[in-house]
XYZ file of C-alpha atoms in Angstrom:
641
model
C 5.876 19.370 -36.129
C 5.435 16.146 -34.201
C 6.567 12.897 -35.762
C 3.720 10.655 -36.845
C 4.287 7.134 -35.539
C 2.128 4.196 -34.430
C 1.100 4.168 -30.801
C 3.467 2.059 -28.729
C 6.506 2.931 -30.862
C 7.093 6.464 -29.593
C 10.516 7.350 -28.225
C 10.144 8.339 -24.586
C 12.473 10.316 -22.304
C 11.259 8.106 -19.429
C 13.243 4.882 -19.487
C 13.192 1.865 -17.232
C 16.760 2.732 -16.206
C 15.605 6.182 -15.109
C 12.762 4.749 -13.061
C 14.902 2.280 -11.139
C 18.255 4.060 -10.887
C 16.968 7.557 -10.250
C 14.011 6.734 -8.019
C 13.624 5.789 -4.372
C 10.718 5.070 -2.087
C 10.097 7.619 0.672
C 7.899 7.105 3.712
C 7.509 6.516 7.447
C 8.453 10.043 8.447
C 8.505 11.075 12.105
C 9.614 14.019 14.203
C 11.819 13.745 17.265
C 11.753 17.287 18.559
C 13.097 19.381 15.677
C 14.757 16.402 14.000
C 12.920 14.765 11.100
C 13.355 11.068 10.262
C 12.237 9.057 7.263
C 12.919 5.771 5.473
C 14.314 5.560 1.954
C 13.844 2.359 -0.042
C 16.666 2.201 -2.576
C 16.325 -0.138 -5.578
C 19.968 0.345 -6.528
C 20.933 -1.096 -3.128
C 18.818 -4.192 -3.606
C 15.776 -2.519 -2.085
C 17.551 -1.767 1.216
C 15.544 0.532 3.492
C 17.711 3.222 5.067
C 16.751 5.421 8.028
C 17.711 9.058 7.441
C 17.673 12.002 9.869
C 17.586 15.715 9.055
C 18.603 17.910 11.972
C 17.164 21.333 12.742
C 20.242 22.966 11.152
C 19.486 21.261 7.823
C 22.249 18.648 7.957
C 21.288 15.134 6.898
C 22.792 11.821 7.939
C 22.077 8.131 7.499
C 21.328 6.473 10.825
C 21.551 2.871 9.631
C 24.727 1.951 7.731
C 24.877 -0.993 5.326
C 24.015 -3.805 5.578
C 21.252 -2.824 8.039
C 17.828 -2.826 6.376
C 15.074 -1.039 8.333
C 12.136 -3.292 7.609
C 9.932 -5.553 9.695
C 8.104 -8.660 8.502
C 5.340 -8.418 11.100
C 2.061 -9.123 9.276
C 4.395 -9.766 6.284
C 3.591 -6.274 4.956
C 5.509 -4.577 7.770
C 5.475 -0.860 8.496
C 6.241 0.856 11.797
C 9.809 -0.422 11.578
C 11.399 2.240 13.801
C 10.674 4.686 16.595
C 12.736 7.701 17.693
C 12.691 9.749 20.886
C 15.278 12.022 22.504
C 17.910 11.070 19.953
C 17.523 7.352 20.649
C 16.292 5.187 17.778
C 15.008 1.630 17.815
C 14.615 -0.173 14.509
C 13.820 -3.619 13.163
C 16.487 -5.136 10.931
C 15.142 -7.180 8.041
C 17.779 -9.932 7.959
C 17.291 -11.150 11.531
C 14.123 -9.252 12.596
C 15.826 -8.159 15.815
C 15.306 -4.739 17.325
C 18.441 -2.593 17.365
C 19.170 0.520 19.380
C 21.074 3.519 18.024
C 22.228 6.378 20.251
C 23.959 9.552 19.005
C 27.527 8.804 18.010
C 27.173 5.043 18.472
C 26.754 2.107 16.111
C 23.524 0.028 16.189
C 23.488 -2.665 18.881
C 20.918 -5.461 19.286
C 18.206 -5.032 21.914
C 16.259 -8.265 21.392
C 17.581 -11.840 21.178
C 18.194 -13.755 17.982
C 15.033 -15.834 17.699
C 11.825 -16.044 15.665
C 10.272 -12.824 16.932
C 9.188 -9.806 14.892
C 8.453 -6.311 16.197
C 6.552 -3.313 14.829
C 4.685 -0.114 15.641
C 6.342 0.825 18.920
C 6.212 3.898 21.137
C 8.468 5.006 23.967
C 7.301 4.896 27.571
C 9.876 7.276 29.022
C 8.333 7.153 32.488
C 9.495 3.538 32.706
C 12.513 3.595 30.313
C 10.961 1.123 27.912
C 9.374 0.709 24.506
C 5.835 -0.625 24.131
C 5.534 -2.487 20.861
C 3.647 -5.147 18.890
C 5.391 -8.530 18.898
C 4.733 -11.392 16.491
C 5.994 -14.770 17.744
C 6.818 -17.416 15.115
C 8.448 -19.935 17.451
C 5.479 -22.309 17.635
C 4.278 -24.898 15.140
C 0.950 -23.208 14.415
C -0.047 -19.648 13.606
C 2.115 -16.806 14.817
C 1.069 -15.331 18.165
C 0.589 -11.573 18.346
C 0.841 -9.565 21.565
C 1.794 -6.140 22.873
C 4.972 -6.221 24.924
C 7.223 -3.849 26.865
C 11.012 -4.014 26.427
C 13.462 -2.313 28.773
C 15.622 0.115 26.792
C 18.789 -0.914 28.624
C 18.290 -4.579 29.505
C 16.503 -5.578 26.302
C 15.045 -9.069 26.052
C 12.021 -10.634 24.358
C 9.568 -8.314 26.062
C 7.054 -8.516 28.899
C 3.509 -9.158 27.652
C 1.058 -6.324 28.360
C -1.866 -7.416 26.156
C -2.723 -10.783 24.632
C -5.655 -12.999 23.735
C -6.512 -11.557 20.302
C -5.311 -12.513 16.855
C -3.961 -9.059 16.003
C -2.813 -5.889 17.743
C -1.778 -2.497 16.410
C -0.910 1.066 17.388
C -0.063 0.813 21.106
C 0.237 4.404 22.310
C 1.144 5.587 25.820
C -0.612 8.759 27.002
C 1.507 11.901 27.535
C 1.393 11.517 31.326
C 2.268 7.817 31.173
C -0.878 6.653 32.979
C -2.824 5.085 30.114
C -2.289 2.884 27.089
C -4.502 2.591 24.014
C -4.365 0.217 21.066
C -6.700 -1.470 18.627
C -7.249 -5.158 18.027
C -9.225 -7.596 15.904
C -9.762 -11.318 15.459
C -10.250 -13.810 12.660
C -12.092 -13.851 10.322
C -12.269 -10.043 10.282
C -9.794 -7.837 8.514
C -9.004 -4.478 10.154
C -11.207 -2.592 7.670
C -14.143 -4.876 8.575
C -14.173 -4.334 12.325
C -11.753 -3.558 15.137
C -11.988 -2.700 18.831
C -10.311 0.330 20.361
C -8.890 -0.640 23.743
C -8.020 1.617 26.661
C -6.175 0.513 29.788
C -4.600 2.028 32.883
C -0.850 1.744 33.391
C 0.155 1.008 36.966
C 3.317 2.441 38.500
C 5.131 -0.845 37.838
C 4.117 -0.696 34.163
C 1.496 -3.432 34.256
C -1.843 -3.026 32.506
C -5.086 -2.776 34.484
C -8.745 -2.279 33.636
C -8.389 -2.927 29.917
C -11.723 -2.247 28.238
C -13.289 -1.705 24.821
C -14.213 1.950 24.315
C -15.186 1.946 20.633
C -15.503 -0.309 17.613
C -16.900 -3.752 17.016
C -17.476 -6.367 14.304
C -19.041 -3.815 11.912
C -16.996 -0.736 12.844
C -13.425 -0.155 11.773
C -11.239 1.866 14.159
C -7.783 2.989 12.968
C -5.127 5.564 13.886
C -5.654 6.135 17.628
C -3.554 8.786 19.329
C -3.353 11.304 22.147
C -3.603 15.060 22.311
C -1.099 16.805 24.623
C -3.724 17.146 27.374
C -4.528 13.422 27.340
C -7.542 13.399 25.034
C -7.980 10.183 23.069
C -8.631 10.678 19.344
C -9.124 8.073 16.627
C -10.691 7.392 13.248
C -13.956 5.407 13.005
C -16.202 4.478 10.084
C -19.367 4.135 12.188
C -20.961 6.864 10.033
C -20.119 5.012 6.809
C -16.977 7.111 6.360
C -13.659 7.011 8.201
C -14.106 10.180 10.260
C -12.211 11.588 13.226
C -13.732 11.020 16.661
C -12.808 11.699 20.280
C -13.590 9.850 23.466
C -15.598 11.856 26.006
C -15.967 9.689 29.085
C -17.693 6.621 27.656
C -19.117 8.477 24.664
C -17.702 8.589 21.153
C -18.067 12.102 19.732
C -17.603 12.759 15.988
C -15.219 15.681 15.578
C -15.999 16.700 12.008
C -18.648 14.544 10.265
C -18.043 14.554 6.504
C -18.598 12.265 3.535
C -14.839 11.935 3.231
C -12.202 9.504 4.458
C -9.831 10.633 7.224
C -8.480 7.094 7.488
C -6.937 4.393 5.355
C -7.033 0.586 5.441
C -4.583 -0.876 7.930
C -2.355 -2.817 5.558
C 0.868 -1.740 7.245
C 1.782 -0.586 10.725
C 2.535 3.016 11.543
C 0.295 4.819 9.066
C -0.822 8.316 9.967
C -3.433 10.614 8.437
C -3.511 13.075 11.357
C -1.430 14.431 14.222
C -1.971 16.737 17.155
C -1.066 20.435 17.104
C -2.204 21.146 20.642
C -5.015 20.360 23.084
C -7.778 21.373 20.663
C -6.145 21.403 17.223
C -5.071 18.664 14.871
C -3.768 18.576 11.318
C -5.468 15.956 9.159
C -5.484 14.650 5.602
C -8.701 13.395 4.039
C -9.653 11.766 0.760
C -12.381 13.448 -1.264
C -13.713 13.132 -4.809
C -11.222 15.872 -5.760
C -8.200 14.095 -4.298
C -6.629 14.427 -0.880
C -6.621 17.628 1.145
C -4.818 18.773 4.274
C -6.596 20.879 6.858
C -6.435 22.222 10.420
C -9.281 20.956 12.579
C -10.528 22.514 15.811
C -11.498 19.524 17.949
C -13.733 21.535 20.277
C -15.823 23.198 17.556
C -15.406 20.874 14.569
C -14.310 23.775 12.381
C -12.095 22.623 9.508
C -9.857 25.016 7.583
C -8.204 23.631 4.466
C -4.667 24.627 3.559
C -4.164 25.604 -0.071
C -1.529 23.174 -1.355
C -0.532 22.093 -4.876
C -0.981 18.392 -4.083
C -3.619 15.763 -4.809
C -2.107 12.919 -2.760
C -1.042 13.410 0.875
C 0.026 10.838 3.453
C 2.136 10.122 6.496
C 1.110 13.248 8.409
C 3.431 14.106 11.329
C 3.790 17.291 13.354
C 6.116 19.088 15.726
C 5.548 22.603 17.119
C 5.164 24.952 14.170
C 5.744 22.381 11.440
C 4.005 19.485 9.685
C 5.733 16.815 7.589
C 4.019 14.593 5.040
C 4.563 12.851 1.747
C 2.888 14.627 -1.145
C 2.439 14.381 -4.890
C 0.303 15.815 -7.659
C -0.599 14.930 -11.211
C 2.631 16.546 -12.398
C 4.980 16.121 -9.429
C 6.386 12.845 -8.149
C 6.075 11.929 -4.463
C 8.293 13.887 -2.098
C 8.739 14.402 1.621
C 7.792 17.988 2.423
C 7.552 20.184 5.510
C 4.868 22.842 5.968
C 5.626 25.903 8.110
C 2.372 26.579 9.949
C 3.190 30.247 10.513
C 3.923 31.142 6.886
C 2.204 28.173 5.158
C 5.333 27.804 3.052
C 6.278 24.304 1.921
C 9.879 23.068 1.820
C 10.763 19.970 -0.161
C 13.063 17.786 1.943
C 13.549 14.740 -0.295
C 12.226 13.812 -3.714
C 11.469 10.255 -4.788
C 13.247 10.919 -8.066
C 15.775 13.400 -9.421
C 14.466 12.827 -12.923
C 12.971 16.010 -14.365
C 10.503 15.450 -17.166
C 9.198 18.188 -19.440
C 5.420 18.510 -18.901
C 5.033 17.951 -22.651
C 5.662 14.267 -21.932
C 3.457 13.945 -18.847
C -0.126 12.738 -18.941
C -2.255 14.184 -16.122
C -4.795 11.961 -14.367
C -8.433 12.532 -15.277
C -10.973 11.312 -12.725
C -13.655 9.369 -14.590
C -16.876 7.710 -13.550
C -18.533 5.049 -15.674
C -21.596 2.817 -15.474
C -21.117 -0.716 -14.224
C -23.308 -3.655 -13.212
C -26.549 -3.327 -11.186
C -27.017 0.293 -12.242
C -24.033 1.417 -10.179
C -21.141 3.753 -10.927
C -17.454 2.904 -10.633
C -14.377 5.125 -10.500
C -11.020 5.294 -12.253
C -8.223 7.605 -13.343
C -7.588 7.930 -17.080
C -4.169 8.797 -18.477
C -4.187 9.588 -22.197
C -1.167 9.067 -24.465
C 1.118 12.086 -24.400
C 4.509 12.793 -25.904
C 5.752 16.202 -26.991
C 7.544 14.711 -30.016
C 5.028 12.197 -31.350
C 1.415 11.676 -32.273
C -0.442 8.728 -33.727
C -1.502 8.357 -37.344
C -4.886 9.729 -38.360
C -7.607 7.283 -37.496
C -5.446 5.115 -35.223
C -6.650 4.801 -31.660
C -4.157 3.948 -28.914
C -3.877 0.597 -27.177
C -5.353 0.517 -23.675
C -3.669 -0.755 -20.543
C -6.151 -1.284 -17.693
C -4.487 -1.323 -14.286
C -6.121 -3.213 -11.423
C -4.611 -2.269 -8.065
C -3.629 -4.714 -5.360
C -5.233 -5.270 -2.026
C -7.944 -5.545 -3.186
C -8.867 -3.320 -0.226
C -6.741 -0.446 -1.409
C -6.941 2.372 -3.935
C -5.045 4.216 -6.635
C -4.583 7.975 -6.443
C -3.901 10.717 -8.989
C -0.226 11.148 -8.151
C 2.432 11.354 -10.813
C 3.795 7.865 -11.372
C 6.752 7.399 -13.677
C 5.690 3.771 -14.026
C 2.415 5.007 -15.591
C 4.143 7.692 -17.655
C 6.465 4.991 -19.001
C 3.417 3.711 -20.905
C 1.611 6.927 -21.816
C 4.747 8.565 -23.211
C 5.081 5.589 -25.560
C 1.545 5.932 -26.880
C -0.585 3.827 -24.519
C -3.709 4.974 -22.734
C -3.832 3.787 -19.102
C -6.997 3.343 -17.059
C -6.260 2.941 -13.332
C -9.481 1.452 -11.949
C -10.718 1.924 -8.381
C -13.216 -0.906 -8.651
C -15.927 -1.625 -6.105
C -14.122 -2.629 -2.919
C -11.607 0.184 -3.177
C -11.107 2.634 -0.340
C -11.627 6.376 -0.437
C -15.310 6.251 -1.364
C -16.863 5.235 1.956
C -17.725 1.904 3.589
C -20.655 1.114 1.296
C -18.428 1.280 -1.781
C -15.733 -0.698 0.028
C -18.207 -3.467 0.857
C -19.341 -3.989 -2.735
C -16.707 -6.704 -2.872
C -18.111 -8.695 0.056
C -18.650 -12.213 -1.227
C -18.030 -11.000 -4.780
C -14.282 -10.880 -5.337
C -13.653 -11.987 -8.878
C -17.011 -10.567 -9.964
C -17.350 -6.895 -8.990
C -13.689 -6.035 -9.563
C -13.662 -7.847 -12.894
C -16.921 -6.242 -14.024
C -15.634 -2.779 -13.155
C -12.360 -3.270 -15.032
C -14.226 -4.673 -18.022
C -16.843 -1.901 -17.982
C -14.146 0.742 -17.651
C -12.464 -0.575 -20.781
C -15.757 -0.842 -22.680
C -16.631 2.722 -21.652
C -13.436 4.031 -23.259
C -14.025 1.940 -26.369
C -17.580 3.283 -26.706
C -16.308 6.835 -26.263
C -13.841 6.318 -29.102
C -10.830 6.931 -26.869
C -9.008 3.592 -27.291
C -8.668 0.703 -29.728
C -10.985 -2.110 -28.655
C -8.788 -4.664 -30.447
C -5.703 -3.742 -28.423
C -6.848 -3.811 -24.822
C -4.653 -5.296 -22.101
C -5.055 -5.644 -18.351
C -2.296 -5.800 -15.764
C -2.081 -6.041 -11.995
C -0.017 -7.215 -9.055
C -1.002 -9.494 -6.176
C -4.797 -9.168 -5.777
C -4.712 -7.020 -8.905
C -3.034 -9.963 -10.610
C -5.997 -12.116 -9.599
C -8.414 -9.578 -11.081
C -6.275 -9.586 -14.219
C -6.351 -13.374 -14.576
C -10.049 -13.572 -13.712
C -10.880 -10.930 -16.323
C -8.960 -12.926 -18.925
C -10.504 -16.256 -17.943
C -14.115 -15.210 -17.381
C -14.637 -12.327 -19.823
C -13.874 -11.793 -23.508
C -12.807 -8.142 -23.622
C -9.041 -8.000 -23.152
C -6.606 -9.180 -25.782
C -3.567 -9.617 -23.513
C -2.617 -9.500 -19.855
C 0.271 -9.235 -17.408
C 0.167 -10.819 -13.968
C 2.697 -9.594 -11.422
C 2.811 -12.125 -8.540
C -0.940 -12.607 -9.051
C -3.301 -15.140 -7.497
C -4.616 -17.858 -9.810
C -5.776 -20.475 -7.288
C -7.956 -19.120 -4.477
C -7.938 -22.445 -2.656
C -4.144 -22.441 -2.575
C -4.195 -18.864 -1.306
C -6.571 -19.833 1.501
C -4.389 -22.805 2.445
C -0.905 -21.370 2.056
C -0.899 -17.674 2.857
C 0.338 -15.991 6.038
C -1.650 -15.271 9.201
C -2.647 -11.675 8.441
C -4.507 -12.703 5.283
C -5.346 -16.283 6.184
C -9.061 -15.459 6.666
C -9.252 -12.524 4.256
C -11.154 -14.585 1.709
C -13.928 -15.450 4.171
C -15.548 -12.098 3.535
C -14.689 -11.842 -0.163
C -15.431 -15.412 -1.258
C -16.777 -17.543 1.601
C -15.613 -19.839 4.380
C -12.856 -22.284 3.541
C -13.099 -25.265 3.086
C -16.905 -25.251 3.399
C -17.211 -23.169 0.227
C -14.535 -25.050 -1.713
C -16.736 -25.304 -4.811
C -17.112 -21.516 -4.892
C -13.358 -21.072 -4.545
C -12.803 -23.320 -7.539
C -15.551 -21.565 -9.483
C -13.776 -18.213 -9.043
C -10.211 -19.497 -9.601
C -8.729 -18.847 -13.057
C -6.524 -21.940 -12.776
C -9.654 -24.124 -13.022
C -10.983 -22.254 -16.050
C -8.131 -22.070 -18.539
C -10.678 -23.041 -21.184
C -11.796 -19.413 -21.055
C -8.303 -18.084 -21.744
C -7.636 -17.396 -25.391
C -5.168 -14.493 -25.345
C -1.467 -14.070 -24.479
C -0.401 -13.627 -20.826
C 2.954 -12.808 -19.230
C 3.748 -13.678 -15.605
C 6.315 -12.003 -13.316
C 7.023 -13.772 -10.022
C 9.325 -13.446 -7.017
C 10.667 -16.853 -6.018
C 10.686 -16.030 -2.293
C 7.091 -14.780 -2.209
C 5.258 -15.992 0.916
C 2.049 -14.107 0.212
C 1.467 -15.620 -3.236
C 3.873 -18.556 -3.621
C 5.512 -19.144 -7.028
C 3.642 -22.399 -7.610
C 0.499 -20.394 -8.394
C 2.131 -18.674 -11.367
C 3.977 -21.812 -12.428
C 0.808 -23.913 -12.435
C -0.982 -21.303 -14.543
C 1.929 -21.066 -16.986
C 1.959 -24.834 -17.402
C -1.755 -24.865 -18.152
C -1.450 -22.141 -20.778
C 1.596 -23.821 -22.303
C -0.321 -27.073 -22.681
C -3.269 -25.273 -24.232
C -1.018 -23.647 -26.833
C -1.702 -20.037 -25.786
C 1.203 -17.586 -26.018
C 2.688 -17.331 -22.545
C 5.834 -15.947 -20.917
C 7.174 -16.564 -17.420
C 9.779 -14.306 -15.779
C 10.877 -15.514 -12.301
C 13.099 -13.384 -10.050
C 15.535 -14.831 -7.520
C 15.674 -12.980 -4.206
C 12.330 -11.207 -4.624
C 9.379 -11.509 -2.307
C 5.885 -10.027 -2.685
C 6.612 -7.017 -4.865
C 9.881 -6.228 -6.567
C 12.575 -4.181 -4.824
C 15.762 -4.929 -6.763
C 16.550 -2.388 -9.485
C 17.527 -4.888 -12.171
C 14.314 -6.840 -11.663
C 12.083 -3.765 -11.730
C 13.720 -2.784 -15.015
C 13.365 -6.284 -16.437
C 9.676 -6.384 -15.563
C 8.929 -3.020 -17.194
C 10.870 -3.686 -20.363
C 9.727 -7.294 -20.550
C 6.083 -6.285 -20.395
C 6.543 -3.644 -23.113
C 8.364 -6.147 -25.314
C 5.549 -8.646 -24.760
C 2.834 -6.205 -25.816
C 4.851 -5.235 -28.867
C 5.036 -8.843 -29.993
C 1.391 -9.703 -29.381
C -0.089 -6.394 -30.620
C 2.220 -6.159 -33.630
C 4.323 -3.032 -33.064
C 8.033 -2.417 -32.552
C 8.794 -0.526 -29.322
C 11.566 2.042 -29.552
C 14.921 1.400 -27.938
C 16.859 -1.729 -27.094
C 14.718 -3.910 -24.870
C 15.759 -7.129 -23.222
C 13.356 -9.616 -24.750
C 11.579 -12.391 -22.912
C 10.936 -15.898 -24.263
C 7.311 -16.200 -25.371
C 6.094 -19.742 -25.871
C 3.464 -20.704 -28.447
C 3.911 -17.459 -30.381
C 4.292 -17.970 -34.114
């Protein structure tokens, strides 16, 4: 018989210590012949990113010894921090942002000078013994200057500029025969999911670029993930149909390969993402997002025929191939993310590396339920619902669980139905969690993504509010114990929902935006014009910025809020949280502030991740009137009687 206990007080086998000490981040996989590389982000090493290689014989070794940290700050969000070919690896080191070269049996040695340059998203040009890579130059007084450069693999240096004149560049890729170079680019005020141009140029014998021209894309068409087939065909993902679909270039014509109401692409937040890879002249392997989750399939480029592979996963990313094998990260509702390899001959899957060694009995795991609910203007919004679940406990008769609404970051991003121990931390203690993919989220086509145009702080807030009200109406959760939480842009949605609506009874902001004007003035280049499309032009629309900023509307806040903030955050500086905390303190509303030394935008250090999880649970216990199980490190809560 299960123990009857109030929701929120259940004893869970999933602890904060387990999440941070027994979990790692896995991503950025790539093949070099039969060797497979990937990056591990390790919280117990202060968030250090380590490059790991698995050889064809199954042996595994770390390529980058401590204190090297394989992470680039290009675009602040990074990605594409290494490239490997023929046993040679180039990687960006976080501390100094220099490129380093590693050859078999040798220690890393610097390839670029020690100066204010950042590099990302490179590819080898073996014909000319060089790497072609995106460079971000921070040596001037104004905005950083982005270019594509070529760096000699032996001589090194800052790089010779191959392409310039645009605000942003990404995905430079040399054709298999070394005669052409493609990339995509965009300019302020667009973001890469608004509109990009796919560029194609000829490479002369001396390596210079000639005849650079736009072959696809534009202000209202987003091109991502360009690449080459072995015979020199240029493939890419375009949303010209309203969905990110695969296309190929035929002369000057763009030919859809497999038109579907599904997304074969993702928003370009970080460099080096990959949803497809070539298997031969006419075959590619591709992941796509559908209403049923993500699927992996083999696509015949010449006929458009798509054959899905039966896999036990609902989330798939980072697709890479080598003859006979495909690597990708994968997860399901009951399995945590892992790096896996698919044998194309047998269709057998081998797990290479798991993100956690924690094994949880399914009796304590809450599976994601895809839900749709009505929202403003007669529209429908999407979310994933996780109900409380614990094999040892159940709530008292008649008691409904507290609700935790999760608003994802971005806001041009999305949540998927993968097993997340950070979600199960809550559900196994008796919370219901609603992970909302509000209007503006990706995975549902361009029209859904553009619901947020000019309406950030309205559509996202309405969808989170309506998702909570839907669950209350359905009798699933307790309407008097509803909380909302989010990080970064999700933190803004959280604060806006608390300031402008009267539905939630508590909130948690993780490095969230409270002052849109400050964000427009102070943020980094990549996002410096992001708000143009979501709010309006700055400073011409200053009044609108203030109207949507929670910091100017603390009169609407009448419930407790806890803030978690990295003190080295360049994306959302600490003064935004500190100003909001001061305003709530003065108003007499219960408020807690937890700053973290050494953290930037998002928390990477194990002790801080643990403190944030336990601190938030402690906070909800105090404000909702229950005693969480276990020994939690408390946080000071001001104005709480």
